[in-house]
Structure formats: structure tokens, C-alpha cells
Amino acid sequence: MRTVGCVVFDGVRAFDYAVIGEVFAAHRTSRGGLPAFDLRVCGPEGTRVRLGGGLERVPDAGLADLLHCDLVIVPGMEDPSAGFDPALLDALRAAHARGVPIASLCAGAFVLAAAGLLDGRKATTHWYVAARLAERYPAVVVDPDVLFTGDGAVWTSAGVAAGIDLCLHLVREAHGQQAAAGIARAMVTAPFRAGGQAQFIPSPVPDASGDDPLAAVRAAVLAELDHPWTVAGMARLALMAERTFARRFRGTTGVPPLRWLLEQRVLHAQRLLEETDLPVDDIAVRSGFGSAVSLRPAFTRRVGVAPRDYRRTYQGRRPT
């Protein structure tokens, strides 16, 4: 994946537009061993587009240029109930028919749905407008809980920061964990967030004042992933009762402690598979799974391929 097309039209959210520009920014990714992308802002040719927040942008290329991209991304818009230019929908259909992967951020899912690209597919959008998407496009299988979802051909993400999650995932799919982590470090953000967007639906905000014992626990666990951690053991580190710890941990991270632990162990195994020649059994032990037999099903459920297949694909892979 090298050429990325960012679609712009009147009403596009400036934040989503900026996310795409930041993740695939040529001025940064062309240095430090990160993949170099050719980001093309595509829209109505020769027309000044009005973005949200009073910003304006003249597209670099017309909609027809989407056919020549390796990936097309549609940002969200300020008003998802607005109509869409038939020329835009036709251009997306043509790119999809040619096999170009297409992604949307936030309410950009409404554009893909209007083009018919989400019919029969699982999709997501910002939780605030998820019910509206399902009502307006009943052929779409709307999942309001996930941060992003897709099948390789079409991707959708939840709102705001979830757009970063999806863009980094697309980088990871094409160029490996190391490339996505490098871009995430440059953006000062997490390369992967566990949990779904249900954790962001309005709920009491935990008090962040003073020391956070849960942060210390997470740091201790990450430092010794090969330790046989239990919820009871983590709760003792936090000086909390087990049920209190589990409740507060989920309120802070959005996922139960053991699910978070499993995600971190799989991520550590991914890094070791990419960056070392250690046998899979050793990687399993260092990641806290104990053996390759235990690692394999957890890894396959999370990543989609078995550890050995993942290593064949990504080991030593350098951004191209």
C-alpha cells in the first residue's frame, strides 16, 4: 500500500481529514524507516471544498483518481443526514469494483452505505448516530460497539479517535506491526487499543487525581508478561478487593483484566515473531502462554492467522 486517496467534499469533518493526513503524512513517514505514502486529496475537480470548522481545501486530484489508489478513505461529515453527490457515489463504486480497498471514518459510513458498499456487511460508526445508520440503511449490519470493523475490501470505524485506530490498523495490515507502532509513536498515541466503543458511551468519569494504582499494576504486568497473573494477584498489587479491582479496571480500560492481559500477551507475541528468531515455544513462554499449544488458538482468534503463518508474512519485513 503506497498511494492513499482521501476523499473530500463539502461538510467533511476537519478532524477526520487531519487524522488521515497525519497517519499517512509523507513529511514524516518518508523518514526513520517508516513507510512512505503518496497521499492524494481527491474531490470535485477544480472546486474549493468547505470543510467543517470554516476550513477550505482545493483537492489535489479529481474523483476519477480514486481508481489509481491502493486505498481510499472517506472522512466523516458534520451532517450525516445530508445528501451525497451522485458523482462521488459513482466514483466509490467504480473504485470498489476495481478492487481498491475502501475505508470510512466516523459518519463516513453513511457515504459508503449510500453507495451500496455496506449492503450485507457488518459496519460501525459513531455510537451517537449508529441507530440512525441502521434505520436509514436496513441492509447494513450495524455494530455500535466496536472501534472498527471490516473484511479487507471495506472498512468502517467508530467516531473521532477510532479513526486513528483504523488507519493504524490498515498500516499494520499492509506493512506490519513495527511500521504501525512507529507511526503511533510519532503521533504520541497507542498503536492498538483494546475494547470497543461501548466504553466511551456517556458514563461516570473516574477520578484521575493523585496516583493511579491501576496504572502501576498495568506497568508491573507488562514488565512480567510471563508471570502467571490472576485477577486476585493484580488486585493484591493494587491493594484492592478482587471484585473492586475488576470493576475499576474495566471502568478505566473498557475491558476486564484478563481480557486486557490476553491482548497484551498476543501483542507481545506479535512483536517477538516479527523481530526475533526465537522458536514459537519460547515466544509462547515469554508472552505468558506457557506453550505453543496454548498460544496458537488465542493468537489465531486475535490476529486471524496462526503464529507460524504470521511470522512467515511479517518477520524482518521492512516498510517499502
Coordinates of C-alpha atoms in Angstrom, one line a residue:
M1 CA 0.0 0.0 0.0
R2 CA 1.6 3.2 -1.1
T3 CA -1.0 5.6 -2.7
V4 CA -3.8 6.6 -0.4
G5 CA -6.7 8.6 -1.6
C6 CA -8.5 10.9 0.9
V7 CA -12.0 11.9 -0.3
V8 CA -13.1 15.4 0.4
F9 CA -16.5 17.1 -0.2
D10 CA -18.5 19.9 1.4
G11 CA -19.1 19.2 5.1
V12 CA -16.2 16.8 5.8
R13 CA -15.1 16.9 9.4
A14 CA -11.8 18.7 9.7
F15 CA -10.6 16.3 12.5
D16 CA -11.1 13.2 10.3
Y17 CA -9.4 14.9 7.4
A18 CA -6.5 15.8 9.6
V19 CA -6.2 12.2 11.0
I20 CA -5.8 10.8 7.5
G21 CA -3.2 13.4 6.7
E22 CA -1.3 12.8 10.0
V23 CA -1.2 9.0 9.7
F24 CA -0.2 9.0 6.1
A25 CA 1.9 12.2 6.2
A26 CA 4.7 12.0 3.6
H27 CA 6.8 14.5 5.5
R28 CA 7.1 12.1 8.5
T29 CA 6.7 8.6 7.1
S30 CA 9.4 9.1 4.5
R31 CA 11.9 9.3 7.3
G32 CA 13.1 7.0 10.1
G33 CA 12.4 3.7 8.3
L34 CA 8.7 4.3 8.2
P35 CA 6.7 3.5 5.0
A36 CA 6.5 6.4 2.5
F37 CA 2.9 7.2 1.4
D38 CA 1.7 9.2 -1.5
L39 CA -1.4 10.9 0.0
R40 CA -3.8 12.3 -2.6
V41 CA -6.7 14.5 -1.6
C42 CA -9.4 13.7 -4.1
G43 CA -12.7 15.6 -4.7
P44 CA -14.7 17.6 -7.2
E45 CA -12.0 18.7 -9.6
G46 CA -11.2 22.4 -9.6
T47 CA -13.7 23.1 -6.8
R48 CA -13.0 24.6 -3.4
V49 CA -14.4 22.3 -0.8
R50 CA -15.7 23.7 2.5
L51 CA -14.6 21.5 5.5
G52 CA -16.1 21.7 9.0
G53 CA -14.8 24.5 11.2
G54 CA -14.6 27.0 8.4
L55 CA -11.6 25.4 6.7
E56 CA -11.4 25.2 2.9
R57 CA -9.4 22.9 0.6
V58 CA -8.9 22.6 -3.1
P59 CA -8.5 18.9 -4.0
D60 CA -5.2 17.7 -5.4
A61 CA -7.0 15.5 -7.9
G62 CA -10.4 14.6 -9.2
L63 CA -12.6 11.7 -8.1
A64 CA -11.5 9.7 -11.1
D65 CA -8.1 9.5 -9.5
L66 CA -9.5 7.1 -6.8
L67 CA -9.3 4.3 -9.4
H68 CA -5.5 4.6 -9.2
C69 CA -5.1 4.5 -5.4
D70 CA -4.1 1.5 -3.3
L71 CA -6.5 2.6 -0.5
V72 CA -9.4 5.1 -0.4
I73 CA -10.5 6.7 2.8
V74 CA -13.8 8.7 3.3
P75 CA -13.7 11.0 6.3
G76 CA -16.8 11.6 8.4
M77 CA -19.1 14.6 7.8
E78 CA -20.7 17.2 10.1
D79 CA -24.2 16.3 9.0
P80 CA -24.7 12.6 8.1
S81 CA -28.3 13.2 7.1
A82 CA -27.2 15.4 4.1
G83 CA -27.5 14.0 0.6
F84 CA -24.4 13.0 -1.3
D85 CA -23.1 13.9 -4.8
P86 CA -24.0 11.1 -7.2
A87 CA -20.6 11.6 -8.8
L88 CA -18.9 10.8 -5.5
L89 CA -21.0 7.7 -5.0
D90 CA -20.3 6.5 -8.6
A91 CA -16.5 7.1 -8.0
L92 CA -16.6 5.0 -4.9
R93 CA -18.5 2.2 -6.6
A94 CA -16.0 2.2 -9.5
A95 CA -13.0 2.0 -7.2
H96 CA -14.6 -0.8 -5.2
A97 CA -15.4 -2.7 -8.4
R98 CA -11.8 -2.4 -9.4
G99 CA -10.7 -4.0 -6.1
V100 CA -9.5 -0.9 -4.3
P101 CA -10.0 -1.3 -0.5
I102 CA -12.3 1.5 0.8
A103 CA -12.5 2.7 4.4
S104 CA -14.6 5.3 6.2
L105 CA -14.1 7.2 9.4
C106 CA -16.9 8.0 11.8
A107 CA -20.1 9.1 9.9
G108 CA -18.3 8.5 6.6
A109 CA -20.1 5.1 6.9
F110 CA -23.2 6.9 5.7
V111 CA -21.4 7.7 2.4
L112 CA -20.4 4.0 1.9
A113 CA -23.9 2.9 2.8
A114 CA -25.4 5.4 0.3
A115 CA -23.1 3.9 -2.4
G116 CA -24.4 0.4 -1.5
L117 CA -20.9 -0.8 -0.4
L118 CA -22.1 -1.8 3.0
D119 CA -25.1 -3.9 2.0
G120 CA -25.0 -7.2 3.8
R121 CA -21.7 -6.2 5.6
K122 CA -21.0 -5.6 9.2
A123 CA -20.2 -1.9 9.8
T124 CA -19.9 0.6 12.5
T125 CA -19.9 4.4 13.0
H126 CA -20.0 6.8 15.9
W127 CA -22.3 5.4 18.6
Y128 CA -24.3 8.6 18.6
V129 CA -25.5 8.0 15.0
A130 CA -25.3 4.2 14.8
A131 CA -29.1 3.8 15.3
R132 CA -29.7 6.3 12.5
L133 CA -27.4 4.4 10.1
A134 CA -29.3 1.2 10.9
E135 CA -32.7 2.8 10.3
R136 CA -31.7 4.6 7.2
Y137 CA -29.9 1.6 5.6
P138 CA -31.5 -1.6 6.9
A139 CA -29.3 -3.8 4.6
V140 CA -26.3 -2.8 6.7
V141 CA -25.4 -4.9 9.7
V142 CA -24.6 -2.1 12.2
D143 CA -22.4 -3.0 15.2
P144 CA -22.3 0.1 17.5
D145 CA -19.8 -1.5 20.0
V146 CA -16.6 -2.0 18.0
L147 CA -13.9 0.6 17.3
F148 CA -13.6 -0.5 13.7
T149 CA -14.6 -3.5 11.5
G150 CA -14.0 -4.7 8.0
D151 CA -13.4 -7.6 5.7
G152 CA -10.4 -6.4 3.8
A153 CA -12.4 -4.8 1.0
V154 CA -14.5 -2.3 3.0
W155 CA -13.7 -0.9 6.4
T156 CA -15.6 1.4 8.8
S157 CA -14.6 3.0 12.1
A158 CA -16.3 4.5 15.1
G159 CA -16.0 8.2 15.9
V160 CA -13.2 10.6 16.4
A161 CA -10.1 8.8 17.9
A162 CA -11.3 5.4 16.5
G163 CA -10.4 6.8 13.1
I164 CA -6.8 6.8 14.2
D165 CA -7.2 3.1 15.3
L166 CA -8.5 2.1 11.9
C167 CA -5.8 4.0 10.0
L168 CA -3.1 2.4 12.1
H169 CA -4.7 -1.0 11.6
L170 CA -4.6 -0.5 7.9
V171 CA -0.9 0.4 8.1
R172 CA -0.3 -2.7 10.3
E173 CA -2.1 -4.9 7.8
A174 CA 0.0 -3.7 4.9
H175 CA 3.4 -3.0 6.5
G176 CA 3.5 -4.9 9.8
Q177 CA 3.3 -4.1 13.5
Q178 CA 6.6 -2.3 13.5
A179 CA 5.5 0.3 11.0
A180 CA 2.2 1.0 12.7
A181 CA 4.0 1.3 16.1
G182 CA 6.5 3.7 14.6
I183 CA 3.7 6.0 13.3
A184 CA 1.8 5.7 16.5
R185 CA 4.9 6.8 18.5
A186 CA 5.3 9.8 16.2
M187 CA 1.7 10.7 16.9
V188 CA 2.1 10.0 20.6
T189 CA -0.8 7.6 20.6
A190 CA -1.4 3.9 21.2
P191 CA -0.7 1.5 18.3
F192 CA -3.6 -0.6 19.4
R193 CA -6.5 -0.1 21.8
A194 CA -8.3 -3.0 23.3
G195 CA -12.1 -2.9 23.9
G196 CA -14.9 -1.4 22.0
Q197 CA -16.6 2.0 21.8
A198 CA -19.1 1.0 24.4
Q199 CA -16.6 2.2 26.9
F200 CA -17.0 5.7 25.5
I201 CA -20.8 6.0 25.7
P202 CA -21.6 8.5 28.5
S203 CA -20.9 7.1 31.9
P204 CA -19.4 8.4 35.2
V205 CA -15.8 9.7 34.6
P206 CA -13.3 8.1 37.0
D207 CA -11.4 10.5 39.2
A208 CA -7.9 10.8 37.8
S209 CA -6.5 12.9 40.6
G210 CA -3.5 11.6 42.6
D211 CA -1.6 8.4 41.9
D212 CA -3.4 5.8 39.8
P213 CA -2.8 2.3 41.3
L214 CA -4.2 0.7 38.3
A215 CA -1.6 2.3 36.0
A216 CA 1.1 0.9 38.3
V217 CA -0.5 -2.5 38.1
R218 CA -0.6 -2.5 34.3
A219 CA 3.0 -1.4 34.2
A220 CA 4.0 -4.3 36.5
V221 CA 2.1 -6.8 34.4
L222 CA 3.6 -5.6 31.2
A223 CA 7.1 -5.9 32.7
E224 CA 6.4 -9.6 33.5
L225 CA 4.0 -10.9 31.0
D226 CA 5.4 -14.4 31.5
H227 CA 4.2 -14.4 35.2
P228 CA 1.1 -16.5 35.8
W229 CA -1.1 -13.4 36.6
T230 CA -4.5 -13.8 38.0
V231 CA -7.1 -11.1 38.9
A232 CA -6.5 -11.9 42.5
G233 CA -2.8 -11.3 42.1
M234 CA -3.3 -8.0 40.3
A235 CA -5.8 -6.9 42.9
R236 CA -3.2 -7.5 45.6
L237 CA -0.8 -5.2 43.8
A238 CA -3.5 -2.5 43.7
L239 CA -4.3 -3.1 47.4
M240 CA -7.9 -3.7 46.5
A241 CA -10.5 -6.4 46.9
E242 CA -10.7 -8.6 43.8
R243 CA -14.2 -7.5 42.8
T244 CA -13.4 -3.8 43.4
F245 CA -10.3 -4.1 41.3
A246 CA -12.1 -5.9 38.5
R247 CA -14.8 -3.3 38.4
R248 CA -12.4 -0.3 38.5
F249 CA -10.1 -1.9 35.9
R250 CA -13.0 -2.3 33.5
G251 CA -14.2 1.2 34.2
T252 CA -10.7 2.5 33.3
T253 CA -9.8 0.4 30.3
G254 CA -13.2 -0.7 29.0
V255 CA -12.3 -4.4 29.2
P256 CA -12.0 -7.0 32.0
P257 CA -8.5 -7.5 33.5
L258 CA -8.0 -11.0 31.9
R259 CA -9.1 -9.9 28.5
W260 CA -6.7 -6.9 28.7
L261 CA -3.9 -9.3 29.8
L262 CA -4.6 -11.7 26.9
E263 CA -4.5 -8.8 24.4
Q264 CA -1.1 -7.6 25.7
R265 CA 0.3 -11.1 25.6
V266 CA -0.8 -11.6 22.0
L267 CA 0.7 -8.2 21.1
H268 CA 4.0 -9.1 22.7
A269 CA 4.0 -12.4 20.8
Q270 CA 3.4 -10.5 17.6
R271 CA 6.5 -8.3 18.3
L272 CA 8.7 -11.3 19.1
L273 CA 7.5 -13.2 16.0
E274 CA 8.4 -10.2 13.8
E275 CA 11.6 -9.1 15.4
T276 CA 13.3 -12.3 16.7
D277 CA 14.2 -15.8 15.5
L278 CA 13.1 -17.4 18.8
P279 CA 11.2 -20.7 18.5
V280 CA 7.5 -20.3 18.8
D281 CA 7.6 -22.3 22.1
D282 CA 10.0 -19.8 23.6
I283 CA 7.8 -16.9 22.4
A284 CA 4.8 -18.6 24.0
V285 CA 6.7 -18.8 27.3
R286 CA 7.9 -15.2 27.2
S287 CA 4.4 -14.0 26.4
G288 CA 2.8 -15.8 29.2
F289 CA 1.1 -18.6 27.3
G290 CA 3.4 -21.4 28.5
S291 CA 3.5 -23.4 25.3
A292 CA 2.8 -23.0 21.6
V293 CA -0.3 -25.2 22.0
S294 CA -1.8 -22.6 24.3
L295 CA -0.6 -19.6 22.2
R296 CA -1.9 -20.8 18.9
P297 CA -5.7 -20.5 19.5
A298 CA -5.5 -17.2 21.3
F299 CA -3.2 -15.8 18.7
T300 CA -5.3 -17.0 15.8
R301 CA -8.5 -15.6 17.3
R302 CA -7.0 -12.2 17.8
V303 CA -4.8 -11.9 14.7
G304 CA -6.6 -14.1 12.2
V305 CA -3.7 -16.4 11.3
A306 CA -1.6 -18.9 13.2
P307 CA 1.8 -17.7 14.8
R308 CA 4.0 -19.5 12.2
D309 CA 2.0 -18.1 9.3
Y310 CA 2.2 -14.6 10.8
R311 CA 6.0 -15.0 11.1
R312 CA 6.3 -16.0 7.5
T313 CA 4.4 -12.9 6.5
Y314 CA 5.9 -10.3 8.8
Q315 CA 9.3 -11.4 10.1
G316 CA 12.0 -9.0 9.2
R317 CA 9.6 -7.1 7.0
R318 CA 10.7 -3.6 6.4
P319 CA 8.4 -0.8 5.2
T320 CA 8.5 -0.5 1.4

